[in-house]
CSV table of C-alpha atoms and ligand atoms in Angstrom, one decimal:
chain,number,residue,atom,x,y,z
A,1,MET,CA,-87.6,76.2,26.5
A,2,ASN,CA,-86.5,77.6,29.9
A,3,ILE,CA,-87.4,76.6,33.5
A,4,ILE,CA,-87.3,79.2,36.1
A,5,ASN,CA,-87.5,78.9,40.0
A,6,ALA,CA,-86.0,75.4,40.1
A,7,ARG,CA,-84.4,73.7,43.0
A,8,LEU,CA,-81.6,71.5,42.3
A,9,ARG,CA,-80.5,68.7,44.5
A,10,GLY,CA,-77.4,69.3,46.3
A,11,LYS,CA,-77.2,73.0,45.4
A,12,PRO,CA,-78.5,75.8,47.4
A,13,GLY,CA,-81.0,78.5,46.0
A,14,LEU,CA,-83.0,78.9,42.9
A,15,HIS,CA,-81.8,78.3,39.3
A,16,ARG,CA,-83.0,78.8,35.7
A,17,ILE,CA,-82.4,76.2,33.3
A,18,GLU,CA,-82.0,76.9,29.7
A,19,MET,CA,-82.6,74.4,27.0
A,20,GLU,CA,-81.7,74.7,23.3
A,21,GLY,CA,-82.8,72.1,20.8
A,22,SER,CA,-82.4,68.8,22.6
A,23,ARG,CA,-79.5,69.9,25.0
A,24,ILE,CA,-79.2,71.7,28.3
A,25,SER,CA,-77.5,75.0,27.2
A,26,ALA,CA,-77.2,76.9,30.6
A,27,ILE,CA,-77.9,76.6,34.3
A,28,VAL,CA,-77.9,79.9,36.1
A,29,ALA,CA,-78.4,80.7,39.7
A,30,GLN,CA,-81.2,83.2,40.4
A,31,ALA,CA,-80.8,85.8,43.1
A,32,GLN,CA,-84.6,85.7,43.9
A,33,PRO,CA,-87.9,84.1,42.7
A,34,MET,CA,-88.8,85.3,39.2
A,35,GLN,CA,-92.2,85.9,37.2
A,36,ALA,CA,-92.4,83.7,34.0
A,37,SER,CA,-92.0,86.4,31.0
A,38,LEU,CA,-91.7,84.3,28.0
A,39,PRO,CA,-94.4,81.8,26.6
A,40,ALA,CA,-91.7,79.0,26.5
A,41,GLU,CA,-90.8,79.5,30.1
A,42,LEU,CA,-91.9,77.0,32.7
A,43,ASP,CA,-92.3,77.9,36.5
A,44,ALA,CA,-91.0,75.1,38.6
A,45,GLY,CA,-92.5,76.9,41.6
A,46,GLN,CA,-89.4,76.5,43.9
A,47,ASN,CA,-89.7,72.7,43.4
A,48,LEU,CA,-87.1,70.2,42.6
A,49,VAL,CA,-86.0,69.6,39.0
A,50,THR,CA,-84.2,66.5,38.5
A,51,ALA,CA,-82.9,64.1,35.7
A,52,PRO,CA,-85.5,61.6,34.7
A,53,PHE,CA,-86.3,58.7,36.9
A,54,VAL,CA,-84.8,55.4,35.8
A,55,GLU,CA,-86.5,51.9,35.7
A,56,PRO,CA,-83.4,49.5,36.0
A,57,HIS,CA,-85.3,46.2,36.2
A,58,ILE,CA,-88.6,45.4,34.8
A,59,HIS,CA,-90.1,42.4,32.7
A,60,LEU,CA,-92.0,44.3,29.8
A,61,ASP,CA,-92.7,40.9,28.0
A,62,ALA,CA,-94.6,39.7,31.1
A,63,THR,CA,-96.5,42.8,32.3
A,64,LEU,CA,-100.4,42.8,32.3
A,65,THR,CA,-100.7,39.0,32.2
A,66,ALA,CA,-101.6,38.2,35.9
A,67,GLY,CA,-104.4,35.5,36.0
A,68,GLU,CA,-104.0,34.4,32.2
A,69,PRO,CA,-104.8,31.6,32.3
A,70,ASN,CA,-104.2,30.8,36.0
A,71,TRP,CA,-103.5,33.1,39.1
A,72,ASN,CA,-100.3,32.3,41.2
A,73,MET,CA,-102.0,30.8,44.1
A,74,SER,CA,-99.1,30.3,46.4
A,75,GLY,CA,-97.5,33.7,45.7
A,76,THR,CA,-94.0,32.0,45.4
A,77,LEU,CA,-91.4,32.8,42.8
A,78,PHE,CA,-91.4,29.2,41.4
A,79,GLU,CA,-95.1,29.2,40.8
A,80,GLY,CA,-94.8,32.3,39.1
A,81,ILE,CA,-92.3,30.8,36.7
A,82,GLU,CA,-94.9,27.9,36.2
A,83,ARG,CA,-97.7,30.1,35.5
A,84,TRP,CA,-95.6,32.2,33.2
A,85,ALA,CA,-94.6,29.1,31.2
A,86,GLU,CA,-98.4,28.5,30.6
A,87,ARG,CA,-98.8,32.1,29.5
A,88,LYS,CA,-95.7,32.0,27.3
A,89,ALA,CA,-97.4,29.4,25.2
A,90,LEU,CA,-99.9,32.0,24.1
A,91,VAL,CA,-97.7,34.9,23.4
A,92,THR,CA,-97.9,36.5,20.1
A,93,HIS,CA,-95.8,39.3,18.5
A,94,GLN,CA,-98.9,41.8,18.7
A,95,ASP,CA,-99.8,40.8,22.2
A,96,THR,CA,-96.2,41.4,23.5
A,97,LYS,CA,-96.0,44.8,21.7
A,98,SER,CA,-99.4,46.0,22.9
A,99,ARG,CA,-98.8,45.1,26.6
A,100,ALA,CA,-95.2,46.5,26.6
A,101,ARG,CA,-96.5,49.8,25.0
A,102,LYS,CA,-99.3,50.1,27.6
A,103,THR,CA,-96.7,49.6,30.3
A,104,ILE,CA,-94.3,52.2,28.8
A,105,ASP,CA,-97.0,54.8,28.8
A,106,MET,CA,-97.4,53.9,32.6
A,107,LEU,CA,-93.7,54.5,33.1
A,108,VAL,CA,-93.7,57.7,31.0
A,109,ASP,CA,-96.7,59.1,33.0
A,110,ASN,CA,-94.4,58.7,36.2
A,111,GLY,CA,-91.4,60.4,34.9
A,112,ILE,CA,-89.4,57.4,33.7
A,113,GLN,CA,-87.3,57.9,30.5
A,114,HIS,CA,-84.5,55.2,30.9
A,115,VAL,CA,-85.6,51.4,31.1
A,116,ARG,CA,-83.8,48.0,31.3
A,117,THR,CA,-86.2,45.2,30.5
A,118,HIS,CA,-85.5,41.6,30.9
A,119,VAL,CA,-87.0,39.6,28.0
A,120,ASP,CA,-87.4,35.8,28.4
A,121,VAL,CA,-85.4,34.2,25.6
A,122,THR,CA,-85.9,30.6,26.6
A,123,ASP,CA,-88.2,30.3,23.6
A,124,PRO,CA,-86.9,28.9,20.4
A,125,SER,CA,-89.3,31.2,18.5
A,126,PHE,CA,-88.0,34.4,20.1
A,127,ALA,CA,-91.5,35.8,19.9
A,128,ALA,CA,-91.2,38.2,22.8
A,129,LEU,CA,-87.6,39.3,21.8
A,130,ARG,CA,-88.5,40.2,18.4
A,131,ALA,CA,-91.5,42.1,19.6
A,132,MET,CA,-89.4,44.0,22.2
A,133,LEU,CA,-86.6,44.8,19.5
A,134,GLU,CA,-89.3,46.7,17.6
A,135,VAL,CA,-90.7,48.3,20.6
A,136,ARG,CA,-87.2,49.6,21.4
A,137,ASP,CA,-87.0,51.4,18.1
A,138,GLU,CA,-90.5,52.5,18.0
A,139,SER,CA,-90.5,54.0,21.7
A,140,ARG,CA,-87.4,56.1,21.3
A,141,HIS,CA,-89.3,59.3,21.5
A,142,LEU,CA,-90.5,58.3,24.9
A,143,ILE,CA,-87.7,56.0,26.7
A,144,ASP,CA,-84.2,54.8,26.0
A,145,LEU,CA,-84.7,50.9,26.5
A,146,GLN,CA,-82.0,48.4,27.2
A,147,ILE,CA,-83.0,44.8,26.4
A,148,VAL,CA,-81.6,41.9,28.7
A,149,ALA,CA,-81.4,38.5,27.0
A,150,PHE,CA,-83.0,36.7,30.2
A,151,PRO,CA,-83.0,33.0,30.2
A,152,GLN,CA,-86.1,32.6,32.5
A,153,GLU,CA,-86.0,28.7,32.4
A,154,GLY,CA,-82.1,28.4,32.6
A,155,ILE,CA,-79.2,28.4,30.4
A,156,GLU,CA,-77.8,24.9,31.4
A,157,SER,CA,-81.0,23.2,32.4
A,158,PHE,CA,-83.2,24.4,29.5
A,159,LYS,CA,-82.9,22.6,25.9
A,160,ASN,CA,-80.3,24.5,23.7
A,161,GLY,CA,-80.2,27.2,26.4
A,162,ARG,CA,-76.6,28.5,25.5
A,163,ALA,CA,-77.3,28.6,21.7
A,164,LEU,CA,-80.5,30.7,22.5
A,165,MET,CA,-78.7,33.2,24.6
A,166,THR,CA,-76.0,33.5,21.9
A,167,GLU,CA,-78.7,34.0,19.3
A,168,ALA,CA,-80.6,36.7,21.4
A,169,VAL,CA,-77.3,38.6,21.6
A,170,ALA,CA,-76.8,38.4,17.8
A,171,MET,CA,-80.3,39.6,17.3
A,172,GLY,CA,-79.8,42.7,19.1
A,173,ALA,CA,-80.1,42.3,22.9
A,174,ASP,CA,-78.1,44.9,24.8
A,175,VAL,CA,-77.3,43.0,28.0
A,176,VAL,CA,-76.7,39.4,28.8
A,177,GLY,CA,-78.8,37.9,31.8
A,178,GLY,CA,-78.8,34.7,33.9
A,179,ILE,CA,-80.6,32.9,36.6
A,180,PRO,CA,-78.0,30.7,38.2
A,181,HIS,CA,-80.0,29.9,41.3
A,182,PHE,CA,-82.8,28.3,39.1
A,183,GLU,CA,-80.4,26.0,37.3
A,184,ASN,CA,-80.9,22.4,38.2
A,185,THR,CA,-77.5,22.0,40.0
A,186,ARG,CA,-75.1,24.0,41.7
A,187,GLU,CA,-72.5,23.2,39.0
A,188,GLN,CA,-74.8,24.2,36.4
A,189,GLY,CA,-75.3,27.4,38.2
A,190,VAL,CA,-71.4,28.1,38.3
A,191,THR,CA,-71.0,27.1,34.6
A,192,SER,CA,-74.0,29.4,33.6
A,193,VAL,CA,-72.4,32.4,35.1
A,194,LYS,CA,-69.0,31.7,33.4
A,195,PHE,CA,-70.8,31.1,30.1
A,196,LEU,CA,-72.8,34.3,30.4
A,197,MET,CA,-69.6,36.3,31.2
A,198,ASP,CA,-67.9,34.9,28.3
A,199,LEU,CA,-70.6,35.9,26.1
A,200,ALA,CA,-70.7,39.4,27.3
A,201,GLU,CA,-66.9,39.9,27.3
A,202,ARG,CA,-66.9,38.6,23.6
A,203,THR,CA,-69.7,40.8,22.4
A,204,GLY,CA,-69.2,43.9,24.6
A,205,CYS,CA,-72.6,43.7,26.0
A,206,LEU,CA,-73.4,44.7,29.7
A,207,VAL,CA,-74.3,42.0,32.3
A,208,ASP,CA,-77.5,41.8,34.6
A,209,VAL,CA,-78.1,38.6,36.4
A,210,HIS,CA,-81.1,37.5,38.3
A,211,CYS,CA,-78.8,36.4,41.2
A,212,ASP,CA,-79.8,34.4,44.3
A,213,GLU,CA,-83.4,35.3,44.1
A,214,THR,CA,-84.3,32.8,46.9
A,215,ASP,CA,-84.4,32.7,50.6
A,216,ASP,CA,-81.9,29.7,50.5
A,217,ALA,CA,-78.8,30.9,52.5
A,218,GLN,CA,-76.9,28.3,50.5
A,219,SER,CA,-77.5,30.1,47.2
A,220,ARG,CA,-74.0,31.6,46.6
A,221,PHE,CA,-73.7,32.6,43.0
A,222,LEU,CA,-73.3,36.3,43.7
A,223,GLU,CA,-69.7,35.5,44.8
A,224,VAL,CA,-69.2,33.5,41.4
A,225,LEU,CA,-70.4,36.6,39.5
A,226,ALA,CA,-68.5,39.1,41.5
A,227,GLU,CA,-65.2,37.2,41.0
A,228,GLU,CA,-65.7,36.8,37.3
A,229,ALA,CA,-66.3,40.5,37.1
A,230,ARG,CA,-63.2,41.2,39.3
A,231,VAL,CA,-60.8,38.9,37.3
A,232,ARG,CA,-62.2,40.4,33.9
A,233,GLU,CA,-62.3,43.9,35.2
A,234,MET,CA,-65.7,44.1,34.0
A,235,GLY,CA,-67.3,45.2,37.3
A,236,GLU,CA,-69.0,48.5,36.4
A,237,ARG,CA,-70.6,46.9,33.6
A,238,VAL,CA,-72.1,43.9,35.7
A,239,THR,CA,-75.1,44.1,37.8
A,240,ALA,CA,-76.4,41.6,40.4
A,241,SER,CA,-80.2,41.9,40.5
A,242,HIS,CA,-82.1,40.9,43.7
A,243,THR,CA,-79.4,38.8,45.7
A,244,VAL,CA,-82.0,38.3,48.3
A,245,ALA,CA,-80.3,35.3,49.7
A,246,MET,CA,-77.9,37.9,51.0
A,247,GLY,CA,-80.6,38.7,53.5
A,248,SER,CA,-80.2,35.2,54.8
A,249,TYR,CA,-76.4,34.9,54.8
A,250,ASP,CA,-74.7,34.7,58.2
A,251,ASN,CA,-72.7,37.7,59.0
A,252,ALA,CA,-69.3,36.0,59.0
A,253,TYR,CA,-69.7,34.9,55.6
A,254,CYS,CA,-71.2,38.3,54.6
A,255,TYR,CA,-68.2,40.1,55.9
A,256,LYS,CA,-65.9,38.1,53.7
A,257,LEU,CA,-68.3,38.5,50.6
A,258,PHE,CA,-68.3,42.3,51.0
A,259,ARG,CA,-64.5,42.5,50.5
A,260,LEU,CA,-65.0,40.8,47.1
A,261,LEU,CA,-68.1,42.8,46.2
A,262,LYS,CA,-66.3,46.0,46.8
A,263,GLN,CA,-63.2,45.0,44.8
A,264,SER,CA,-65.4,43.8,41.8
A,265,ARG,CA,-67.3,47.2,41.6
A,266,ILE,CA,-70.5,45.6,40.4
A,267,ASN,CA,-73.8,47.1,40.7
A,268,PHE,CA,-76.8,45.9,42.5
A,269,VAL,CA,-80.6,46.2,41.9
A,270,SER,CA,-83.1,45.5,44.7
A,271,CYS,CA,-87.0,45.1,43.8
A,272,PRO,CA,-88.3,45.6,47.4
A,273,THR,CA,-92.0,45.3,46.9
A,274,GLU,CA,-91.6,42.2,44.5
A,275,SER,CA,-89.0,40.6,47.1
A,276,ILE,CA,-91.3,41.4,50.1
A,277,HIS,CA,-94.2,39.6,48.3
A,278,LEU,CA,-92.3,36.7,46.8
A,279,GLN,CA,-89.9,35.7,49.5
A,280,GLY,CA,-90.4,34.5,53.1
A,281,ARG,CA,-93.1,32.1,51.7
A,282,PHE,CA,-91.5,29.0,53.2
A,283,ASP,CA,-91.0,30.4,56.6
A,284,GLY,CA,-93.1,30.2,59.8
A,285,TYR,CA,-92.5,33.0,62.3
A,286,PRO,CA,-90.2,34.9,62.5
A,287,LYS,CA,-90.6,35.5,58.8
A,288,ARG,CA,-87.7,36.8,56.8
A,289,ARG,CA,-88.2,40.0,54.7
A,290,GLY,CA,-86.2,38.3,51.7
A,291,LEU,CA,-84.5,41.4,50.5
A,292,THR,CA,-80.7,41.9,50.0
A,293,ARG,CA,-78.9,44.2,52.4
A,294,VAL,CA,-79.7,47.5,50.8
A,295,ALA,CA,-78.5,49.8,53.5
A,296,GLU,CA,-75.3,47.9,54.1
A,297,ILE,CA,-74.4,47.8,50.5
A,298,ASP,CA,-75.0,51.5,50.1
A,299,ARG,CA,-73.1,52.4,53.3
A,300,ALA,CA,-70.2,50.4,52.1
A,301,GLY,CA,-69.9,52.9,49.1
A,302,MET,CA,-71.3,50.5,46.6
A,303,ASN,CA,-73.9,51.2,43.9
A,304,ILE,CA,-77.4,50.1,44.5
A,305,CYS,CA,-80.7,51.1,43.0
A,306,PHE,CA,-84.4,50.1,43.2
A,307,GLY,CA,-86.6,48.7,40.4
A,308,GLN,CA,-90.2,47.6,40.0
A,309,ASP,CA,-89.6,44.3,38.4
A,310,SER,CA,-93.3,43.5,37.8
A,311,ILE,CA,-96.5,45.1,36.8
A,312,VAL,CA,-99.6,42.8,37.1
A,313,ASP,CA,-98.0,39.6,36.0
A,314,PRO,CA,-97.6,36.1,37.5
A,315,TRP,CA,-95.2,37.1,40.0
A,316,TYR,CA,-96.8,40.3,41.4
A,317,PRO,CA,-100.5,41.3,41.0
A,318,LEU,CA,-100.1,45.0,41.5
A,319,GLY,CA,-98.2,48.0,40.1
A,320,ASN,CA,-98.9,51.1,38.2
A,321,GLY,CA,-95.6,52.4,36.9
A,322,ASN,CA,-94.9,54.8,39.8
A,323,ILE,CA,-91.4,54.0,40.9
A,324,LEU,CA,-91.8,56.7,43.9
A,325,ARG,CA,-94.1,53.9,45.3
A,326,ILE,CA,-91.2,51.5,45.1
A,327,LEU,CA,-88.9,53.9,46.7
A,328,GLU,CA,-91.2,54.6,49.6
A,329,ALA,CA,-91.7,50.9,50.3
A,330,GLY,CA,-88.1,50.1,49.9
A,331,LEU,CA,-87.0,52.8,52.3
A,332,HIS,CA,-89.4,51.4,55.0
A,333,ILE,CA,-88.6,47.6,54.3
A,334,CYS,CA,-84.7,48.3,54.4
A,335,HIS,CA,-84.8,50.5,57.6
A,336,MET,CA,-83.7,53.5,55.7
A,337,LEU,CA,-85.9,56.2,57.0
A,338,GLY,CA,-83.0,57.8,58.8
A,339,TYR,CA,-82.5,61.5,58.4
A,340,GLU,CA,-79.4,61.1,56.1
A,341,ASP,CA,-81.0,58.4,54.0
A,342,LEU,CA,-84.1,60.7,53.4
A,343,GLN,CA,-81.8,63.6,52.4
A,344,ARG,CA,-80.7,61.6,49.5
A,345,ALA,CA,-83.4,59.0,48.9
A,346,LEU,CA,-83.8,60.0,45.1
A,347,ASP,CA,-80.4,58.7,44.4
A,348,LEU,CA,-82.0,55.2,44.5
A,349,ILE,CA,-84.2,56.0,41.4
A,350,THR,CA,-82.0,58.5,39.7
A,351,ASP,CA,-78.3,58.7,39.7
A,352,ASN,CA,-77.6,55.2,41.1
A,353,SER,CA,-79.8,53.7,38.5
A,354,ALA,CA,-78.3,55.6,35.7
A,355,ARG,CA,-74.8,54.2,36.8
A,356,THR,CA,-76.2,50.7,36.8
A,357,LEU,CA,-77.4,51.2,33.2
A,358,GLN,CA,-73.9,52.9,32.4
A,359,LEU,CA,-75.6,56.0,30.8
A,360,GLY,CA,-72.6,58.2,31.4
A,361,ASP,CA,-72.9,61.6,29.9
A,362,ARG,CA,-76.4,60.8,28.3
A,363,TYR,CA,-77.8,61.3,31.7
A,364,GLY,CA,-77.8,64.1,34.3
A,365,LEU,CA,-78.7,67.8,34.9
A,366,GLU,CA,-75.5,69.3,33.3
A,367,VAL,CA,-74.8,71.8,30.7
A,368,GLY,CA,-74.3,70.0,27.2
A,369,ARG,CA,-76.3,66.9,28.3
A,370,PRO,CA,-79.5,65.8,26.8
A,371,ALA,CA,-82.5,68.1,27.8
A,372,ASN,CA,-84.2,65.3,29.5
A,373,LEU,CA,-85.8,66.5,33.0
A,374,LEU,CA,-88.6,66.5,35.5
A,375,ILE,CA,-90.3,68.9,37.6
A,376,LEU,CA,-91.4,67.4,40.8
A,377,SER,CA,-94.0,68.6,43.4
A,378,ALA,CA,-91.7,69.1,46.4
A,379,ALA,CA,-88.6,71.0,47.1
A,380,ASP,CA,-86.3,68.2,48.3
A,381,ASP,CA,-85.9,64.4,48.6
A,382,TYR,CA,-87.3,64.1,52.2
A,383,GLU,CA,-90.5,66.2,51.2
A,384,MET,CA,-91.0,64.2,48.1
A,385,ILE,CA,-91.1,61.0,50.2
A,386,ARG,CA,-93.1,62.4,53.2
A,387,SER,CA,-95.6,64.1,51.0
A,388,GLN,CA,-96.0,61.1,48.4
A,389,GLY,CA,-95.1,63.6,45.9
A,390,GLN,CA,-95.5,63.3,42.1
A,391,VAL,CA,-93.9,64.1,38.9
A,392,LEU,CA,-95.6,67.2,37.5
A,393,THR,CA,-93.8,67.7,34.2
A,394,SER,CA,-91.5,65.4,32.1
A,395,ILE,CA,-89.4,66.9,29.3
A,396,ARG,CA,-87.5,64.9,26.8
A,397,ASP,CA,-85.2,66.2,24.2
A,398,GLY,CA,-86.3,69.9,25.2
A,399,LYS,CA,-89.9,69.1,24.5
A,400,LEU,CA,-92.9,68.5,26.9
A,401,LEU,CA,-93.6,64.8,27.2
A,402,MET,CA,-95.9,64.8,30.3
A,403,GLN,CA,-97.7,67.2,32.5
A,404,ARG,CA,-99.8,66.4,35.5
A,405,SER,CA,-102.2,68.7,37.3
A,406,PRO,CA,-102.1,67.8,41.0
A,407,ALA,CA,-105.4,66.9,42.7
A,408,GLN,CA,-107.3,70.1,44.5
A,409,VAL,CA,-108.8,69.7,47.9
A,410,THR,CA,-111.7,72.1,49.0
A,411,ARG,CA,-112.4,72.5,52.6
A,412,PHE,CA,-115.8,73.9,53.7
A,413,PRO,CA,-116.6,75.7,56.9
A,414,ALA,CA,-118.5,73.6,59.7
B,501,ZN,ZN1,-86.7,40.3,37.5
């Protein structure tokens, strides 16, 4: 299959992209627009062709459960964890699999082909983890799935938390998670980070920690995670998700912290719709936005990307799989509608996220790499955001995975 009349990010003019089997075999500049001649030729219509979108932070084991059995009435993160503990008692293997599959279909329909999901392993039966390990295998034709062993109720403050984490990795989780700000004491938060970094170093897993997901300016586990990553030289394999307390740190502390963060080389994930909804809940006015310093992290040359976190679960009642919606909201919330930010906005849901997931040469629009790509509905990043553009075509392993027909508007004379 070939794609003609494609615009590529960062390259002038039009291009033809050739695929052979499941690989990209050639990318050739076109002197002028072409007419499709072969049946297996797709016309991008002078719109952008990109690598697939990436979902770097979602909880597929919790999706589509909002209100079961009770709604989160306060809208806080902590009530969300309480409501999830009630729903978790009802989780079955089939229930988890069918909700995860429905959600993966939503992601696929919006051009996502790489997903990192956190799976709650503070459950001695591992019902959700067993289900998600099967989903990972059964969904390979749709997405590449990384599973994080995520201790929702703590490593140190949940019974047998350390053993559960170790067992989850032995069962096949790809990434070690954590939640230090939720542990009962500050000391437990620190020892939980050391434990999870030991586990990852020993097993060769990646790391992705729910870190300082609170407006509490005293929540300072990011410095612990970054220092552990720096000393062990594991930074590129380590991700700090949320870090929303950074939005409440004073500038003097943050200035010092940034030096360590840069040295550590860790990655960051922000979930802007989730955080603007869950945080700021204990504030009067002025009310904090409850996000990490996305623009500052980006401008300091560190790697940051956006994720959806939740789709219709105890923490967040909305969501439809469309990460472009998260990108647009995030750019607004983070004061990133400047011209230069808009020129490269798609980095936040493509290349930056792929780096977080350590996809390496399994990702990207280059000859020899997997023929996984998208045709979008606009010619550049700015126009995709402004027009609330859509994914028109998703191709995986050189084959059509999804096509969308844009809505037609008909105007009538007065
Ligand atoms: Zn999360």
